[in-house]
Amino acid sequence: MEVVLVILQACVVIGAIVLGVRVGGIGLGLWGVVGTAILVFVFRLPPGSPPVDAFFIIIAVITASSAMQAAGGIDFLVSIASKIIQRNPRRLTYVAPLVAFVFTVLSGTSNIFFALIPVIYETAYRNGQRPERALAASTVTSGLGITASPVSAAMAAYLVLMEAKGFGLPQVLAITVPSAIVACIVTSFVQQRIGKELIADPVFRKRVEAGTVEVPAALEASFAAQASGGAEAAAGSGSASSAKAARLTSAGAAPVEHTVPPGGQTAAWIFIVGTLLVVALGLFPSLRPAFPDADGKLVPIGMSPVIEMVMFTVALVIILVRKVKPSLVVEQPLLRSGYVAAVALFGIAWMADTFISANQQTIIEPLGQLITAQPLLLAVALFLVAGLTTSQSATTNTLIPIALAAGLAPGVITAMWPSLIGVWLFPANGSQIAAVETDRTGSTRLTPVPIWHSFTIPMLVSWVSVVVSGLLIQLVIPS
């Protein structure tokens, strides 16, 4: 009978997640709360611990990010990123993914990548390169920045769980940052060899013939040679044009410019300083106030209240220095998306904790033994659940407690945590859709098979390389 009850409870949890994903947005968190209510009132399970710290960390960080956005700081970061990308057209497939990763780390949200999509596309297109290579790789690696950012929502949820094990922000970043950089480089190397050259892509050629897209200046000579009927010359000029495209920018093409409002640079630097302060306080616990614990030993305060105090202060400083109206901060897209993420985390994590806490012996301990015997199953579980829920924070709070209960080493868990890159498994994210729609050449595309699209290969390459490199790096990180 007990097994039947556990199965029914599991159906409630899975059903709430599925319905939440179908509704989307804030619906994921609301269905999570409804699932919690069913577990408590119908199955009489004691309610678990809601993720209050993680919730308020997200609110604090997203408030600071929204203040920066309202003051033009996001525009300043985008302008810097676009200049870096456009100055290196020959290495676009390597530069763009790294830039997307770094700026996601700095801002704590991959939403900043939306503004970079047109820049990456235009740079690739003008130089006769296949836009899919840089666009797909950059989309994926922007997701790696979430697990390497000290101020991301997923990091907020993760730190709350790991600090109880004495594994803080310095150890986490020491694993996730270098492993993510390795993954960016490996992904770019593989992605550079994906697909035909733009001049030989049949979809692009059909669009050129239909007049829906023009031939970039870097490829005009090759197209002229093909039009004259020289098949061999065309083949040769195709590779030659690729080399030329890697060296030249389209003649007379003006760079993509991003207007930065007055004071945007100041707002961005205030936010960056706040982020660096969070990192410094994490790296050096002696900088944090210490208070006696139950045994009378002085213990520095945890990073959760530190992040909350610093980021709320950053928001206020930006508002005061740049004279931003508080009402404008509330209206920013980042605040709306951050609130959705916070509610989704709250609902799903509360439901998962209620279910997990009440079924330690029946399901969690056997599952923990399975993960202990085959630790890589954690990476697979994180990847799949992130893909199904499209929420890194909710996935973190659902699965990481199971890994901790199984006794898996914090370093090993952290090495596999970036498996949240599985969020790109289905083309259900705004960045993926925006990249496909922006690419007028048709090289970045979706297919009738939901899990097979332009982002599949870079996602899988990133996943394998970030986990493998993370597992190696954690061997030298003290627990």
mmCIF file of N, CA and C in Angstrom, residues 374-441:
data_model
loop_
_atom_site.group_PDB
_atom_site.id
_atom_site.type_symbol
_atom_site.label_atom_id
_atom_site.label_comp_id
_atom_site.label_asym_id
_atom_site.label_seq_id
_atom_site.Cartn_x
_atom_site.Cartn_y
_atom_site.Cartn_z
ATOM 1 N N GLN A 374 26.188 4.867 -9.669
ATOM 2 C CA GLN A 374 26.402 5.407 -11.015
ATOM 3 C C GLN A 374 26.246 6.923 -10.974
ATOM 4 N N PRO A 375 27.259 7.650 -10.505
ATOM 5 C CA PRO A 375 27.132 9.105 -10.329
ATOM 6 C C PRO A 375 26.743 9.855 -11.601
ATOM 7 N N LEU A 376 27.146 9.345 -12.758
ATOM 8 C CA LEU A 376 26.837 10.053 -13.990
ATOM 9 C C LEU A 376 25.333 10.114 -14.269
ATOM 10 N N LEU A 377 24.563 9.265 -13.579
ATOM 11 C CA LEU A 377 23.109 9.343 -13.736
ATOM 12 C C LEU A 377 22.576 10.696 -13.271
ATOM 13 N N LEU A 378 23.281 11.328 -12.342
ATOM 14 C CA LEU A 378 22.869 12.663 -11.897
ATOM 15 C C LEU A 378 22.951 13.653 -13.046
ATOM 16 N N ALA A 379 24.024 13.569 -13.830
ATOM 17 C CA ALA A 379 24.177 14.461 -14.980
ATOM 18 C C ALA A 379 23.050 14.244 -15.982
ATOM 19 N N VAL A 380 22.693 12.993 -16.219
ATOM 20 C CA VAL A 380 21.608 12.680 -17.155
ATOM 21 C C VAL A 380 20.279 13.207 -16.623
ATOM 22 N N ALA A 381 20.045 13.003 -15.332
ATOM 23 C CA ALA A 381 18.791 13.471 -14.732
ATOM 24 C C ALA A 381 18.679 14.990 -14.793
ATOM 25 N N LEU A 382 19.769 15.689 -14.444
ATOM 26 C CA LEU A 382 19.763 17.160 -14.512
ATOM 27 C C LEU A 382 19.487 17.634 -15.934
ATOM 28 N N PHE A 383 20.127 16.997 -16.899
ATOM 29 C CA PHE A 383 19.981 17.375 -18.309
ATOM 30 C C PHE A 383 18.531 17.217 -18.762
ATOM 31 N N LEU A 384 17.928 16.071 -18.462
ATOM 32 C CA LEU A 384 16.576 15.784 -18.939
ATOM 33 C C LEU A 384 15.523 16.632 -18.227
ATOM 34 N N VAL A 385 15.658 16.771 -16.904
ATOM 35 C CA VAL A 385 14.667 17.553 -16.158
ATOM 36 C C VAL A 385 14.742 19.028 -16.545
ATOM 37 N N ALA A 386 15.951 19.537 -16.763
ATOM 38 C CA ALA A 386 16.093 20.930 -17.217
ATOM 39 C C ALA A 386 15.432 21.110 -18.578
ATOM 40 N N GLY A 387 15.582 20.114 -19.446
ATOM 41 C CA GLY A 387 14.945 20.193 -20.752
ATOM 42 C C GLY A 387 13.433 20.170 -20.669
ATOM 43 N N LEU A 388 12.908 19.378 -19.740
ATOM 44 C CA LEU A 388 11.457 19.242 -19.611
ATOM 45 C C LEU A 388 10.826 20.442 -18.916
ATOM 46 N N THR A 389 11.510 20.985 -17.923
ATOM 47 C CA THR A 389 10.936 22.102 -17.156
ATOM 48 C C THR A 389 11.353 23.465 -17.690
ATOM 49 N N THR A 390 12.451 23.513 -18.458
ATOM 50 C CA THR A 390 13.068 24.761 -18.951
ATOM 51 C C THR A 390 13.392 25.716 -17.806
ATOM 52 N N SER A 391 13.599 25.182 -16.620
ATOM 53 C CA SER A 391 13.932 26.015 -15.462
ATOM 54 C C SER A 391 15.153 25.442 -14.758
ATOM 55 N N GLN A 392 16.276 26.173 -14.834
ATOM 56 C CA GLN A 392 17.489 25.706 -14.150
ATOM 57 C C GLN A 392 17.325 25.725 -12.639
ATOM 58 N N SER A 393 16.633 26.734 -12.121
ATOM 59 C CA SER A 393 16.464 26.871 -10.675
ATOM 60 C C SER A 393 15.597 25.752 -10.117
ATOM 61 N N ALA A 394 14.469 25.485 -10.773
ATOM 62 C CA ALA A 394 13.575 24.437 -10.296
ATOM 63 C C ALA A 394 14.242 23.073 -10.381
ATOM 64 N N THR A 395 14.994 22.847 -11.446
ATOM 65 C CA THR A 395 15.710 21.575 -11.594
ATOM 66 C C THR A 395 16.739 21.417 -10.480
ATOM 67 N N THR A 396 17.427 22.499 -10.173
ATOM 68 C CA THR A 396 18.426 22.465 -9.099
ATOM 69 C C THR A 396 17.793 22.056 -7.772
ATOM 70 N N ASN A 397 16.691 22.684 -7.426
ATOM 71 C CA ASN A 397 16.055 22.388 -6.138
ATOM 72 C C ASN A 397 15.356 21.042 -6.120
ATOM 73 N N THR A 398 15.073 20.471 -7.278
ATOM 74 C CA THR A 398 14.430 19.170 -7.327
ATOM 75 C C THR A 398 15.436 18.038 -7.167
ATOM 76 N N LEU A 399 16.589 18.131 -7.848
ATOM 77 C CA LEU A 399 17.505 16.995 -7.928
ATOM 78 C C LEU A 399 18.737 17.086 -7.030
ATOM 79 N N ILE A 400 19.234 18.280 -6.785
ATOM 80 C CA ILE A 400 20.453 18.401 -5.977
ATOM 81 C C ILE A 400 20.264 17.863 -4.556
ATOM 82 N N PRO A 401 19.109 18.101 -3.900
ATOM 83 C CA PRO A 401 18.924 17.500 -2.567
ATOM 84 C C PRO A 401 19.019 15.972 -2.581
ATOM 85 N N ILE A 402 18.562 15.340 -3.660
ATOM 86 C CA ILE A 402 18.659 13.888 -3.763
ATOM 87 C C ILE A 402 20.119 13.463 -3.822
ATOM 88 N N ALA A 403 20.911 14.200 -4.608
ATOM 89 C CA ALA A 403 22.339 13.876 -4.721
ATOM 90 C C ALA A 403 23.051 14.078 -3.391
ATOM 91 N N LEU A 404 22.676 15.142 -2.675
ATOM 92 C CA LEU A 404 23.288 15.387 -1.368
ATOM 93 C C LEU A 404 22.894 14.305 -0.364
ATOM 94 N N ALA A 405 21.625 13.899 -0.406
ATOM 95 C CA ALA A 405 21.176 12.846 0.502
ATOM 96 C C ALA A 405 21.858 11.519 0.204
ATOM 97 N N ALA A 406 22.256 11.343 -1.049
ATOM 98 C CA ALA A 406 22.942 10.112 -1.440
ATOM 99 C C ALA A 406 24.392 10.090 -0.973
ATOM 100 N N GLY A 407 24.861 11.221 -0.469
ATOM 101 C CA GLY A 407 26.236 11.285 0.017
ATOM 102 C C GLY A 407 27.257 11.553 -1.066
ATOM 103 N N LEU A 408 26.797 11.995 -2.235
ATOM 104 C CA LEU A 408 27.715 12.320 -3.320
ATOM 105 C C LEU A 408 28.555 13.531 -2.926
ATOM 106 N N ALA A 409 29.822 13.514 -3.249
ATOM 107 C CA ALA A 409 30.732 14.604 -2.878
ATOM 108 C C ALA A 409 30.282 15.913 -3.513
ATOM 109 N N PRO A 410 30.326 17.031 -2.755
ATOM 110 C CA PRO A 410 29.906 18.326 -3.308
ATOM 111 C C PRO A 410 30.637 18.693 -4.597
ATOM 112 N N GLY A 411 31.938 18.347 -4.676
ATOM 113 C CA GLY A 411 32.688 18.665 -5.885
ATOM 114 C C GLY A 411 32.171 17.917 -7.091
ATOM 115 N N VAL A 412 31.810 16.667 -6.902
ATOM 116 C CA VAL A 412 31.275 15.849 -8.000
ATOM 117 C C VAL A 412 29.918 16.388 -8.437
ATOM 118 N N ILE A 413 29.084 16.747 -7.459
ATOM 119 C CA ILE A 413 27.772 17.308 -7.790
ATOM 120 C C ILE A 413 27.930 18.600 -8.578
ATOM 121 N N THR A 414 28.859 19.451 -8.121
ATOM 122 C CA THR A 414 29.078 20.729 -8.797
ATOM 123 C C THR A 414 29.590 20.530 -10.217
ATOM 124 N N ALA A 415 30.431 19.533 -10.412
ATOM 125 C CA ALA A 415 30.948 19.261 -11.756
ATOM 126 C C ALA A 415 29.833 18.869 -12.714
ATOM 127 N N MET A 416 28.806 18.192 -12.197
ATOM 128 C CA MET A 416 27.703 17.744 -13.055
ATOM 129 C C MET A 416 26.544 18.729 -13.092
ATOM 130 N N TRP A 417 26.558 19.695 -12.192
ATOM 131 C CA TRP A 417 25.475 20.676 -12.145
ATOM 132 C C TRP A 417 25.283 21.445 -13.456
ATOM 133 N N PRO A 418 26.356 21.811 -14.200
ATOM 134 C CA PRO A 418 26.143 22.498 -15.480
ATOM 135 C C PRO A 418 25.407 21.665 -16.529
ATOM 136 N N SER A 419 25.022 20.433 -16.182
ATOM 137 C CA SER A 419 24.168 19.645 -17.075
ATOM 138 C C SER A 419 22.829 20.338 -17.297
ATOM 139 N N LEU A 420 22.586 21.409 -16.551
ATOM 140 C CA LEU A 420 21.395 22.229 -16.782
ATOM 141 C C LEU A 420 21.385 22.815 -18.186
ATOM 142 N N ILE A 421 22.476 22.619 -18.934
ATOM 143 C CA ILE A 421 22.530 23.042 -20.338
ATOM 144 C C ILE A 421 21.443 22.337 -21.141
ATOM 145 N N GLY A 422 20.872 21.256 -20.551
ATOM 146 C CA GLY A 422 19.764 20.554 -21.202
ATOM 147 C C GLY A 422 18.529 21.418 -21.377
ATOM 148 N N VAL A 423 18.549 22.632 -20.827
ATOM 149 C CA VAL A 423 17.434 23.563 -21.007
ATOM 150 C C VAL A 423 17.198 23.855 -22.493
ATOM 151 N N TRP A 424 18.211 23.602 -23.331
ATOM 152 C CA TRP A 424 18.077 23.829 -24.781
ATOM 153 C C TRP A 424 17.591 22.583 -25.527
ATOM 154 N N LEU A 425 17.218 21.526 -24.790
ATOM 155 C CA LEU A 425 16.836 20.264 -25.436
ATOM 156 C C LEU A 425 15.686 20.452 -26.415
ATOM 157 N N PHE A 426 14.667 21.152 -25.981
ATOM 158 C CA PHE A 426 13.531 21.447 -26.856
ATOM 159 C C PHE A 426 13.587 22.915 -27.277
ATOM 160 N N PRO A 427 13.161 23.235 -28.492
ATOM 161 C CA PRO A 427 13.206 24.631 -28.951
ATOM 162 C C PRO A 427 12.079 25.461 -28.351
ATOM 163 N N ALA A 428 12.079 25.527 -27.015
ATOM 164 C CA ALA A 428 10.994 26.212 -26.312
ATOM 165 C C ALA A 428 11.464 27.485 -25.633
ATOM 166 N N ASN A 429 12.690 27.903 -25.932
ATOM 167 C CA ASN A 429 13.253 29.093 -25.290
ATOM 168 C C ASN A 429 13.293 30.264 -26.264
ATOM 169 N N GLY A 430 13.132 31.447 -25.710
ATOM 170 C CA GLY A 430 13.104 32.633 -26.547
ATOM 171 C C GLY A 430 14.365 32.832 -27.357
ATOM 172 N N SER A 431 15.535 32.517 -26.773
ATOM 173 C CA SER A 431 16.801 32.713 -27.491
ATOM 174 C C SER A 431 16.869 31.835 -28.731
ATOM 175 N N GLN A 432 16.415 30.596 -28.616
ATOM 176 C CA GLN A 432 16.439 29.694 -29.770
ATOM 177 C C GLN A 432 15.530 30.207 -30.876
ATOM 178 N N ILE A 433 14.321 30.557 -30.498
ATOM 179 C CA ILE A 433 13.353 31.037 -31.496
ATOM 180 C C ILE A 433 13.832 32.325 -32.139
ATOM 181 N N ALA A 434 14.394 33.229 -31.328
ATOM 182 C CA ALA A 434 14.889 34.505 -31.857
ATOM 183 C C ALA A 434 16.041 34.281 -32.832
ATOM 184 N N ALA A 435 16.936 33.338 -32.523
ATOM 185 C CA ALA A 435 18.063 33.053 -33.413
ATOM 186 C C ALA A 435 17.579 32.511 -34.748
ATOM 187 N N VAL A 436 16.595 31.619 -34.709
ATOM 188 C CA VAL A 436 16.049 31.044 -35.945
ATOM 189 C C VAL A 436 15.377 32.130 -36.781
ATOM 190 N N GLU A 437 14.586 32.967 -36.130
ATOM 191 C CA GLU A 437 13.858 34.006 -36.854
ATOM 192 C C GLU A 437 14.791 35.090 -37.401
ATOM 193 N N THR A 438 15.873 35.357 -36.711
ATOM 194 C CA THR A 438 16.804 36.402 -37.155
ATOM 195 C C THR A 438 17.606 35.969 -38.363
ATOM 196 N N ASP A 439 17.931 34.680 -38.452
ATOM 197 C CA ASP A 439 18.775 34.165 -39.525
ATOM 198 C C ASP A 439 17.983 34.072 -40.829
ATOM 199 N N ARG A 440 18.073 35.106 -41.646
ATOM 200 C CA ARG A 440 17.328 35.143 -42.904
ATOM 201 C C ARG A 440 17.906 34.195 -43.944
ATOM 202 N N THR A 441 19.134 33.710 -43.735
ATOM 203 C CA THR A 441 19.709 32.768 -44.697
ATOM 204 C C THR A 441 19.096 31.380 -44.554
#
